[in-house]
PDB file of C-alpha atoms in Angstrom:
ATOM      1  CA  GLY A  17      14.453 -46.545 -27.956  1.00 83.00           C
ATOM      2  CA  ASP A  18      18.193 -45.103 -28.091  1.00 88.00           C
ATOM      3  CA  SER A  19      18.454 -41.482 -28.116  1.00 92.00           C
ATOM      4  CA  VAL A  20      21.056 -38.832 -27.694  1.00 95.00           C
ATOM      5  CA  THR A  21      20.509 -35.369 -26.972  1.00 95.00           C
ATOM      6  CA  GLN A  22      22.663 -32.399 -27.773  1.00 93.00           C
ATOM      7  CA  MET A  23      22.397 -28.555 -26.126  1.00 83.00           C
ATOM      8  CA  GLU A  24      20.971 -26.881 -28.904  1.00 81.00           C
ATOM      9  CA  GLY A  25      23.491 -24.396 -30.384  1.00 83.00           C
ATOM     10  CA  PRO A  26      24.876 -22.255 -32.445  1.00 93.00           C
ATOM     11  CA  VAL A  27      27.069 -21.088 -29.457  1.00 95.00           C
ATOM     12  CA  THR A  28      29.681 -18.426 -29.864  1.00 96.00           C
ATOM     13  CA  LEU A  29      32.316 -17.824 -27.973  1.00 96.00           C
ATOM     14  CA  SER A  30      35.179 -15.982 -27.927  1.00 96.00           C
ATOM     15  CA  GLU A  31      38.788 -17.051 -27.879  1.00 97.00           C
ATOM     16  CA  GLU A  32      40.396 -18.451 -25.003  1.00 96.00           C
ATOM     17  CA  ALA A  33      36.604 -18.574 -23.206  1.00 97.00           C
ATOM     18  CA  PHE A  34      35.754 -21.910 -21.459  1.00 97.00           C
ATOM     19  CA  LEU A  35      33.271 -24.406 -23.308  1.00 97.00           C
ATOM     20  CA  THR A  36      30.197 -26.442 -22.337  1.00 97.00           C
ATOM     21  CA  ILE A  37      28.411 -28.556 -24.567  1.00 97.00           C
ATOM     22  CA  ASN A  38      25.497 -30.129 -22.387  1.00 97.00           C
ATOM     23  CA  CYS A  39      25.082 -34.054 -23.607  1.00 97.00           C
ATOM     24  CA  THR A  40      22.750 -37.062 -21.839  1.00 97.00           C
ATOM     25  CA  TYR A  41      21.308 -40.149 -23.368  1.00 96.00           C
ATOM     26  CA  THR A  42      18.953 -42.815 -22.939  1.00 95.00           C
ATOM     27  CA  ALA A  43      20.042 -46.018 -23.587  1.00 91.00           C
ATOM     28  CA  THR A  44      20.066 -49.578 -21.854  1.00 84.00           C
ATOM     29  CA  GLY A  45      21.861 -51.619 -20.668  1.00 82.00           C
ATOM     30  CA  TYR A  46      26.622 -49.450 -20.668  1.00 84.00           C
ATOM     31  CA  PRO A  47      26.534 -47.773 -23.542  1.00 90.00           C
ATOM     32  CA  SER A  48      29.936 -46.261 -24.836  1.00 90.00           C
ATOM     33  CA  LEU A  49      30.119 -42.614 -25.445  1.00 93.00           C
ATOM     34  CA  PHE A  50      31.658 -40.472 -27.696  1.00 94.00           C
ATOM     35  CA  TRP A  51      32.011 -36.875 -29.297  1.00 96.00           C
ATOM     36  CA  TYR A  52      33.187 -36.264 -32.588  1.00 95.00           C
ATOM     37  CA  VAL A  53      33.548 -33.013 -34.748  1.00 96.00           C
ATOM     38  CA  GLN A  54      32.953 -31.806 -38.614  1.00 91.00           C
ATOM     39  CA  TYR A  55      35.267 -29.880 -39.858  1.00 91.00           C
ATOM     40  CA  PRO A  56      33.026 -28.010 -42.546  1.00 85.00           C
ATOM     41  CA  GLY A  57      32.879 -30.079 -45.663  1.00 79.00           C
ATOM     42  CA  GLU A  58      34.527 -32.874 -44.008  1.00 82.00           C
ATOM     43  CA  GLY A  59      33.499 -36.315 -42.577  1.00 84.00           C
ATOM     44  CA  LEU A  60      33.721 -37.157 -37.723  1.00 89.00           C
ATOM     45  CA  GLN A  61      36.520 -37.680 -36.565  1.00 92.00           C
ATOM     46  CA  LEU A  62      36.218 -39.337 -33.349  1.00 92.00           C
ATOM     47  CA  LEU A  63      37.614 -36.390 -30.966  1.00 96.00           C
ATOM     48  CA  LEU A  64      37.326 -38.626 -27.656  1.00 95.00           C
ATOM     49  CA  LYS A  65      35.394 -41.597 -26.341  1.00 92.00           C
ATOM     50  CA  ALA A  66      34.586 -43.781 -22.987  1.00 93.00           C
ATOM     51  CA  THR A  67      33.369 -47.210 -22.555  1.00 88.00           C
ATOM     52  CA  LYS A  68      32.128 -47.587 -18.777  1.00 88.00           C
ATOM     53  CA  ALA A  69      31.017 -45.231 -16.332  1.00 91.00           C
ATOM     54  CA  ASP A  70      33.023 -42.396 -14.581  1.00 94.00           C
ATOM     55  CA  ASP A  71      35.576 -42.659 -17.193  1.00 94.00           C
ATOM     56  CA  LYS A  72      37.393 -39.367 -18.682  1.00 96.00           C
ATOM     57  CA  GLY A  73      37.947 -38.952 -22.578  1.00 96.00           C
ATOM     58  CA  SER A  74      40.653 -36.102 -23.244  1.00 97.00           C
ATOM     59  CA  ASN A  75      41.837 -34.926 -26.523  1.00 96.00           C
ATOM     60  CA  LYS A  76      43.295 -31.933 -27.781  1.00 95.00           C
ATOM     61  CA  GLY A  77      42.432 -29.837 -24.832  1.00 96.00           C
ATOM     62  CA  PHE A  78      38.812 -31.746 -25.118  1.00 98.00           C
ATOM     63  CA  GLU A  79      37.519 -33.783 -21.764  1.00 98.00           C
ATOM     64  CA  ALA A  80      34.155 -35.758 -21.409  1.00 98.00           C
ATOM     65  CA  THR A  81      33.236 -37.792 -18.620  1.00 98.00           C
ATOM     66  CA  TYR A  82      31.132 -40.498 -18.364  1.00 96.00           C
ATOM     67  CA  ARG A  83      28.132 -39.757 -15.446  1.00 96.00           C
ATOM     68  CA  LYS A  84      25.498 -43.182 -14.918  1.00 93.00           C
ATOM     69  CA  GLU A  85      23.680 -41.308 -12.376  1.00 94.00           C
ATOM     70  CA  THR A  86      22.595 -38.452 -14.375  1.00 95.00           C
ATOM     71  CA  THR A  87      23.568 -39.584 -17.184  1.00 95.00           C
ATOM     72  CA  SER A  88      25.391 -37.426 -19.262  1.00 97.00           C
ATOM     73  CA  PHE A  89      28.983 -36.910 -21.296  1.00 97.00           C
ATOM     74  CA  HIS A  90      29.222 -33.438 -21.489  1.00 98.00           C
ATOM     75  CA  LEU A  91      32.371 -31.202 -23.714  1.00 98.00           C
ATOM     76  CA  GLU A  92      34.642 -29.199 -22.016  1.00 98.00           C
ATOM     77  CA  LYS A  93      37.027 -27.288 -22.762  1.00 97.00           C
ATOM     78  CA  GLY A  94      39.222 -25.116 -20.647  1.00 96.00           C
ATOM     79  CA  SER A  95      40.457 -22.596 -23.679  1.00 96.00           C
ATOM     80  CA  VAL A  96      39.122 -22.641 -27.310  1.00 97.00           C
ATOM     81  CA  GLN A  97      40.512 -21.007 -30.416  1.00 96.00           C
ATOM     82  CA  VAL A  98      39.288 -20.330 -33.515  1.00 96.00           C
ATOM     83  CA  SER A  99      40.427 -23.530 -35.467  1.00 95.00           C
ATOM     84  CA  ASP A 100      37.520 -25.721 -32.752  1.00 96.00           C
ATOM     85  CA  SER A 101      35.205 -23.970 -34.661  1.00 96.00           C
ATOM     86  CA  ALA A 102      32.837 -26.941 -36.239  1.00 96.00           C
ATOM     87  CA  VAL A 103      30.018 -28.888 -35.316  1.00 93.00           C
ATOM     88  CA  TYR A 104      30.274 -31.157 -32.517  1.00 96.00           C
ATOM     89  CA  PHE A 105      27.903 -34.553 -31.986  1.00 94.00           C
ATOM     90  CA  CYS A 106      27.382 -36.456 -28.887  1.00 96.00           C
ATOM     91  CA  ALA A 107      27.170 -39.881 -29.893  1.00 94.00           C
ATOM     92  CA  LEU A 108      26.396 -43.550 -28.141  1.00 92.00           C
ATOM     93  CA  SER A 109      27.183 -46.783 -28.812  1.00 89.00           C
ATOM     94  CA  PRO A 110      23.801 -49.671 -27.653  1.00 82.00           C
ATOM     95  CA  SER A 111      26.180 -51.732 -25.205  1.00 68.00           C
ATOM     96  CA  SER A 112      23.751 -55.185 -26.804  1.00 55.00           C
ATOM     97  CA  GLY A 113      25.976 -57.147 -28.970  1.00 50.00           C
ATOM     98  CA  GLY A 114      25.503 -57.147 -32.519  1.00 49.00           C
ATOM     99  CA  ALA A 115      25.336 -54.491 -34.698  1.00 53.00           C
ATOM    100  CA  GLN A 116      27.789 -51.116 -33.336  1.00 76.00           C
ATOM    101  CA  LYS A 117      25.294 -48.925 -34.823  1.00 85.00           C
ATOM    102  CA  LEU A 118      25.867 -44.954 -33.189  1.00 91.00           C
ATOM    103  CA  VAL A 119      23.209 -43.314 -32.479  1.00 92.00           C
ATOM    104  CA  PHE A 120      24.249 -39.290 -32.755  1.00 93.00           C
ATOM    105  CA  GLY A 121      22.749 -36.217 -31.354  1.00 94.00           C
ATOM    106  CA  GLN A 122      21.812 -32.969 -33.689  1.00 92.00           C
ATOM    107  CA  GLY A 123      24.758 -31.617 -33.456  1.00 92.00           C
ATOM    108  CA  THR A 124      25.856 -28.331 -31.517  1.00 94.00           C
ATOM    109  CA  ARG A 125      27.375 -25.883 -34.521  1.00 94.00           C
ATOM    110  CA  LEU A 126      30.685 -23.960 -32.432  1.00 96.00           C
ATOM    111  CA  THR A 127      31.941 -20.553 -33.561  1.00 96.00           C
ATOM    112  CA  ILE A 128      34.875 -19.222 -32.452  1.00 96.00           C
ATOM    113  CA  ASN A 129      35.840 -15.387 -32.529  1.00 95.00           C
ATOM    114  CA  PRO A 130      38.993 -13.815 -32.104  1.00 94.00           C
TER     115      PRO A 130
ATOM    116  CA  ASN B   7      47.086 -45.881 -45.367  1.00 54.00           C
ATOM    117  CA  ALA B   8      43.516 -44.076 -47.058  1.00 73.00           C
ATOM    118  CA  GLY B   9      40.909 -43.423 -45.085  1.00 89.00           C
ATOM    119  CA  VAL B  10      37.435 -44.234 -46.168  1.00 93.00           C
ATOM    120  CA  MET B  11      37.111 -43.170 -49.574  1.00 94.00           C
ATOM    121  CA  GLN B  12      33.356 -42.094 -50.985  1.00 96.00           C
ATOM    122  CA  ASN B  13      32.729 -40.763 -54.465  1.00 96.00           C
ATOM    123  CA  PRO B  14      30.954 -38.913 -55.897  1.00 97.00           C
ATOM    124  CA  ARG B  15      31.432 -36.276 -53.719  1.00 95.00           C
ATOM    125  CA  HIS B  16      28.300 -34.095 -55.475  1.00 96.00           C
ATOM    126  CA  LEU B  17      25.470 -35.798 -57.030  1.00 98.00           C
ATOM    127  CA  VAL B  18      22.466 -34.101 -58.772  1.00 98.00           C
ATOM    128  CA  ARG B  19      19.749 -36.069 -59.894  1.00 98.00           C
ATOM    129  CA  ARG B  20      16.275 -35.414 -60.778  1.00 97.00           C
ATOM    130  CA  ARG B  21      13.285 -36.874 -59.597  1.00 97.00           C
ATOM    131  CA  GLY B  22      12.519 -40.142 -60.467  1.00 97.00           C
ATOM    132  CA  GLN B  23      16.235 -41.138 -61.241  1.00 98.00           C
ATOM    133  CA  GLU B  24      18.437 -43.309 -59.144  1.00 98.00           C
ATOM    134  CA  ALA B  25      21.574 -42.320 -57.036  1.00 98.00           C
ATOM    135  CA  ARG B  26      24.048 -44.370 -56.658  1.00 98.00           C
ATOM    136  CA  LEU B  27      26.580 -43.882 -53.592  1.00 98.00           C
ATOM    137  CA  ARG B  28      29.579 -45.501 -53.504  1.00 98.00           C
ATOM    138  CA  CYS B  29      32.308 -45.985 -50.191  1.00 97.00           C
ATOM    139  CA  SER B  30      35.513 -47.879 -50.324  1.00 97.00           C
ATOM    140  CA  PRO B  31      36.235 -48.766 -46.734  1.00 95.00           C
ATOM    141  CA  MET B  32      39.908 -48.779 -45.112  1.00 93.00           C
ATOM    142  CA  LYS B  33      42.351 -51.296 -45.710  1.00 91.00           C
ATOM    143  CA  GLY B  34      41.554 -54.403 -43.701  1.00 89.00           C
ATOM    144  CA  HIS B  35      37.842 -53.406 -42.852  1.00 91.00           C
ATOM    145  CA  SER B  36      36.076 -55.420 -43.234  1.00 90.00           C
ATOM    146  CA  HIS B  37      32.962 -53.563 -41.843  1.00 92.00           C
ATOM    147  CA  VAL B  38      31.113 -50.979 -43.500  1.00 95.00           C
ATOM    148  CA  TYR B  39      28.301 -48.470 -41.641  1.00 95.00           C
ATOM    149  CA  TRP B  40      25.486 -46.031 -43.469  1.00 97.00           C
ATOM    150  CA  TYR B  41      24.780 -43.180 -42.167  1.00 97.00           C
ATOM    151  CA  ARG B  42      22.272 -40.380 -43.654  1.00 96.00           C
ATOM    152  CA  GLN B  43      22.243 -36.236 -42.154  1.00 92.00           C
ATOM    153  CA  LEU B  44      19.573 -34.073 -42.682  1.00 89.00           C
ATOM    154  CA  PRO B  45      19.924 -30.568 -43.186  1.00 82.00           C
ATOM    155  CA  GLU B  46      21.090 -29.306 -39.584  1.00 76.00           C
ATOM    156  CA  GLU B  47      19.856 -32.922 -37.960  1.00 80.00           C
ATOM    157  CA  GLY B  48      22.254 -35.256 -36.887  1.00 83.00           C
ATOM    158  CA  LEU B  49      23.773 -38.321 -39.131  1.00 91.00           C
ATOM    159  CA  LYS B  50      20.704 -41.354 -38.391  1.00 94.00           C
ATOM    160  CA  PHE B  51      21.872 -44.829 -38.643  1.00 94.00           C
ATOM    161  CA  MET B  52      20.540 -46.898 -42.171  1.00 96.00           C
ATOM    162  CA  VAL B  53      22.589 -49.898 -42.436  1.00 96.00           C
ATOM    163  CA  TYR B  54      25.936 -52.220 -41.747  1.00 94.00           C
ATOM    164  CA  LEU B  55      27.160 -54.450 -43.760  1.00 93.00           C
ATOM    165  CA  GLN B  56      29.653 -56.926 -43.400  1.00 92.00           C
ATOM    166  CA  LYS B  57      31.002 -58.132 -47.043  1.00 90.00           C
ATOM    167  CA  GLU B  58      27.890 -60.315 -49.237  1.00 90.00           C
ATOM    168  CA  ASN B  59      25.930 -59.949 -45.826  1.00 93.00           C
ATOM    169  CA  ILE B  60      23.505 -57.296 -44.897  1.00 94.00           C
ATOM    170  CA  ILE B  61      23.475 -57.858 -41.330  1.00 90.00           C
ATOM    171  CA  ASP B  62      21.417 -54.790 -39.439  1.00 91.00           C
ATOM    172  CA  GLU B  63      19.325 -52.592 -42.212  1.00 93.00           C
ATOM    173  CA  SER B  64      16.712 -51.326 -39.079  1.00 92.00           C
ATOM    174  CA  GLY B  65      17.658 -47.808 -40.592  1.00 93.00           C
ATOM    175  CA  MET B  66      16.977 -48.377 -44.480  1.00 95.00           C
ATOM    176  CA  PRO B  67      13.359 -46.866 -45.541  1.00 94.00           C
ATOM    177  CA  LYS B  68      11.545 -49.761 -47.160  1.00 90.00           C
ATOM    178  CA  GLU B  69      10.997 -48.798 -50.498  1.00 95.00           C
ATOM    179  CA  ARG B  70      13.603 -47.314 -52.994  1.00 97.00           C
ATOM    180  CA  PHE B  71      16.735 -47.995 -50.851  1.00 98.00           C
ATOM    181  CA  SER B  72      19.109 -50.260 -51.101  1.00 97.00           C
ATOM    182  CA  ALA B  73      22.144 -51.526 -50.467  1.00 97.00           C
ATOM    183  CA  GLU B  74      25.454 -53.881 -51.041  1.00 96.00           C
ATOM    184  CA  PHE B  75      28.768 -54.399 -49.998  1.00 96.00           C
ATOM    185  CA  PRO B  76      30.313 -57.275 -52.082  1.00 94.00           C
ATOM    186  CA  LYS B  77      33.224 -59.423 -52.191  1.00 91.00           C
ATOM    187  CA  GLU B  78      34.922 -57.253 -54.420  1.00 91.00           C
ATOM    188  CA  GLY B  79      34.439 -53.849 -55.035  1.00 93.00           C
ATOM    189  CA  PRO B  80      33.078 -51.445 -52.960  1.00 96.00           C
ATOM    190  CA  SER B  81      29.899 -50.883 -50.976  1.00 97.00           C
ATOM    191  CA  ILE B  82      26.635 -49.241 -53.066  1.00 98.00           C
ATOM    192  CA  LEU B  83      24.275 -47.633 -51.589  1.00 98.00           C
ATOM    193  CA  ARG B  84      21.167 -47.043 -54.039  1.00 98.00           C
ATOM    194  CA  ILE B  85      18.365 -45.012 -53.648  1.00 98.00           C
ATOM    195  CA  GLN B  86      16.058 -45.820 -56.857  1.00 98.00           C
ATOM    196  CA  GLN B  87      13.833 -42.862 -58.016  1.00 98.00           C
ATOM    197  CA  VAL B  88      14.531 -39.786 -56.202  1.00 97.00           C
ATOM    198  CA  VAL B  89      12.257 -37.445 -54.331  1.00 97.00           C
ATOM    199  CA  ARG B  90      13.551 -34.063 -53.044  1.00 95.00           C
ATOM    200  CA  GLY B  91      13.335 -35.404 -49.599  1.00 94.00           C
ATOM    201  CA  ASP B  92      16.071 -37.581 -50.581  1.00 96.00           C
ATOM    202  CA  SER B  93      18.552 -34.318 -50.431  1.00 96.00           C
ATOM    203  CA  ALA B  94      21.402 -35.036 -47.563  1.00 96.00           C
ATOM    204  CA  ALA B  95      24.607 -36.043 -47.003  1.00 94.00           C
ATOM    205  CA  TYR B  96      25.088 -39.538 -46.850  1.00 97.00           C
ATOM    206  CA  PHE B  97      28.002 -41.110 -44.755  1.00 96.00           C
ATOM    207  CA  CYS B  98      29.863 -44.214 -44.786  1.00 96.00           C
ATOM    208  CA  ALA B  99      32.042 -45.669 -42.250  1.00 95.00           C
ATOM    209  CA  SER B 100      33.903 -48.913 -42.138  1.00 93.00           C
ATOM    210  CA  SER B 101      35.796 -50.500 -38.909  1.00 91.00           C
ATOM    211  CA  LEU B 102      37.730 -53.558 -38.005  1.00 87.00           C
ATOM    212  CA  ALA B 103      35.841 -57.013 -37.896  1.00 80.00           C
ATOM    213  CA  GLY B 104      34.924 -57.589 -33.963  1.00 70.00           C
ATOM    214  CA  PRO B 105      32.682 -55.760 -31.421  1.00 65.00           C
ATOM    215  CA  ASN B 106      33.435 -52.358 -30.002  1.00 67.00           C
ATOM    216  CA  ASN B 107      36.575 -50.758 -32.974  1.00 77.00           C
ATOM    217  CA  GLU B 108      36.741 -47.546 -33.801  1.00 83.00           C
ATOM    218  CA  GLN B 109      34.175 -46.027 -36.760  1.00 89.00           C
ATOM    219  CA  PHE B 110      36.326 -44.210 -39.461  1.00 90.00           C
ATOM    220  CA  PHE B 111      33.682 -41.939 -41.486  1.00 92.00           C
ATOM    221  CA  GLY B 112      34.228 -40.319 -45.063  1.00 93.00           C
ATOM    222  CA  PRO B 113      34.090 -37.373 -46.197  1.00 92.00           C
ATOM    223  CA  GLY B 114      30.237 -37.768 -47.375  1.00 94.00           C
ATOM    224  CA  THR B 115      28.215 -37.360 -50.758  1.00 96.00           C
ATOM    225  CA  ARG B 116      26.146 -34.843 -50.866  1.00 95.00           C
ATOM    226  CA  LEU B 117      22.733 -35.794 -53.179  1.00 97.00           C
ATOM    227  CA  THR B 118      21.140 -32.540 -54.127  1.00 97.00           C
ATOM    228  CA  VAL B 119      17.520 -33.933 -55.474  1.00 97.00           C
ATOM    229  CA  LEU B 120      16.005 -31.380 -58.215  1.00 95.00           C
TER     230      LEU B 120
END
């Protein structure tokens, strides 16, 4: 079945450091790919998405490119801030018709120190 | 426009009791999804409902769990005879009708079974 594998955490960085969180997927067809962010005590918020190969999703300085050849969707940010501390989830929505259920990775906890 | 509402935010039950979790989707949304997040894990799809219909329940445990989304009122996830392994965060998401619409998540209900 479809699955998502994320780089294990936790990840701790200093403010203004470069961030990469790796995400690879296994799916049939052409899934849509997402990054969600979860702040403490809150639900998930969509951070960015890409719906087809070579698309780049971007938001709030974060970017991820849909790479079909490597089945990857790595999250990057050039200069992180303390406010970026959260848990980040990579997810896919299967391309088959019907329910658009999301398949999530296990999450990566990110802590940014001042 | 209010977001997805879930209540209660925290629920404590003793083994063998029933847990009832409520989800009110965003205004205009007719699709509801339930996910479960076990400690330190990603979210796992449970069930997808439209008004008065269960569309996909492939992620629901075969026993003790049920879900409904009546014509009027919130969606309900019911867990009968809870066990300690049911302790988790349960998230509801809603979306507009039609494929490829973004899911908006509620803040979750954290269930603790004593």
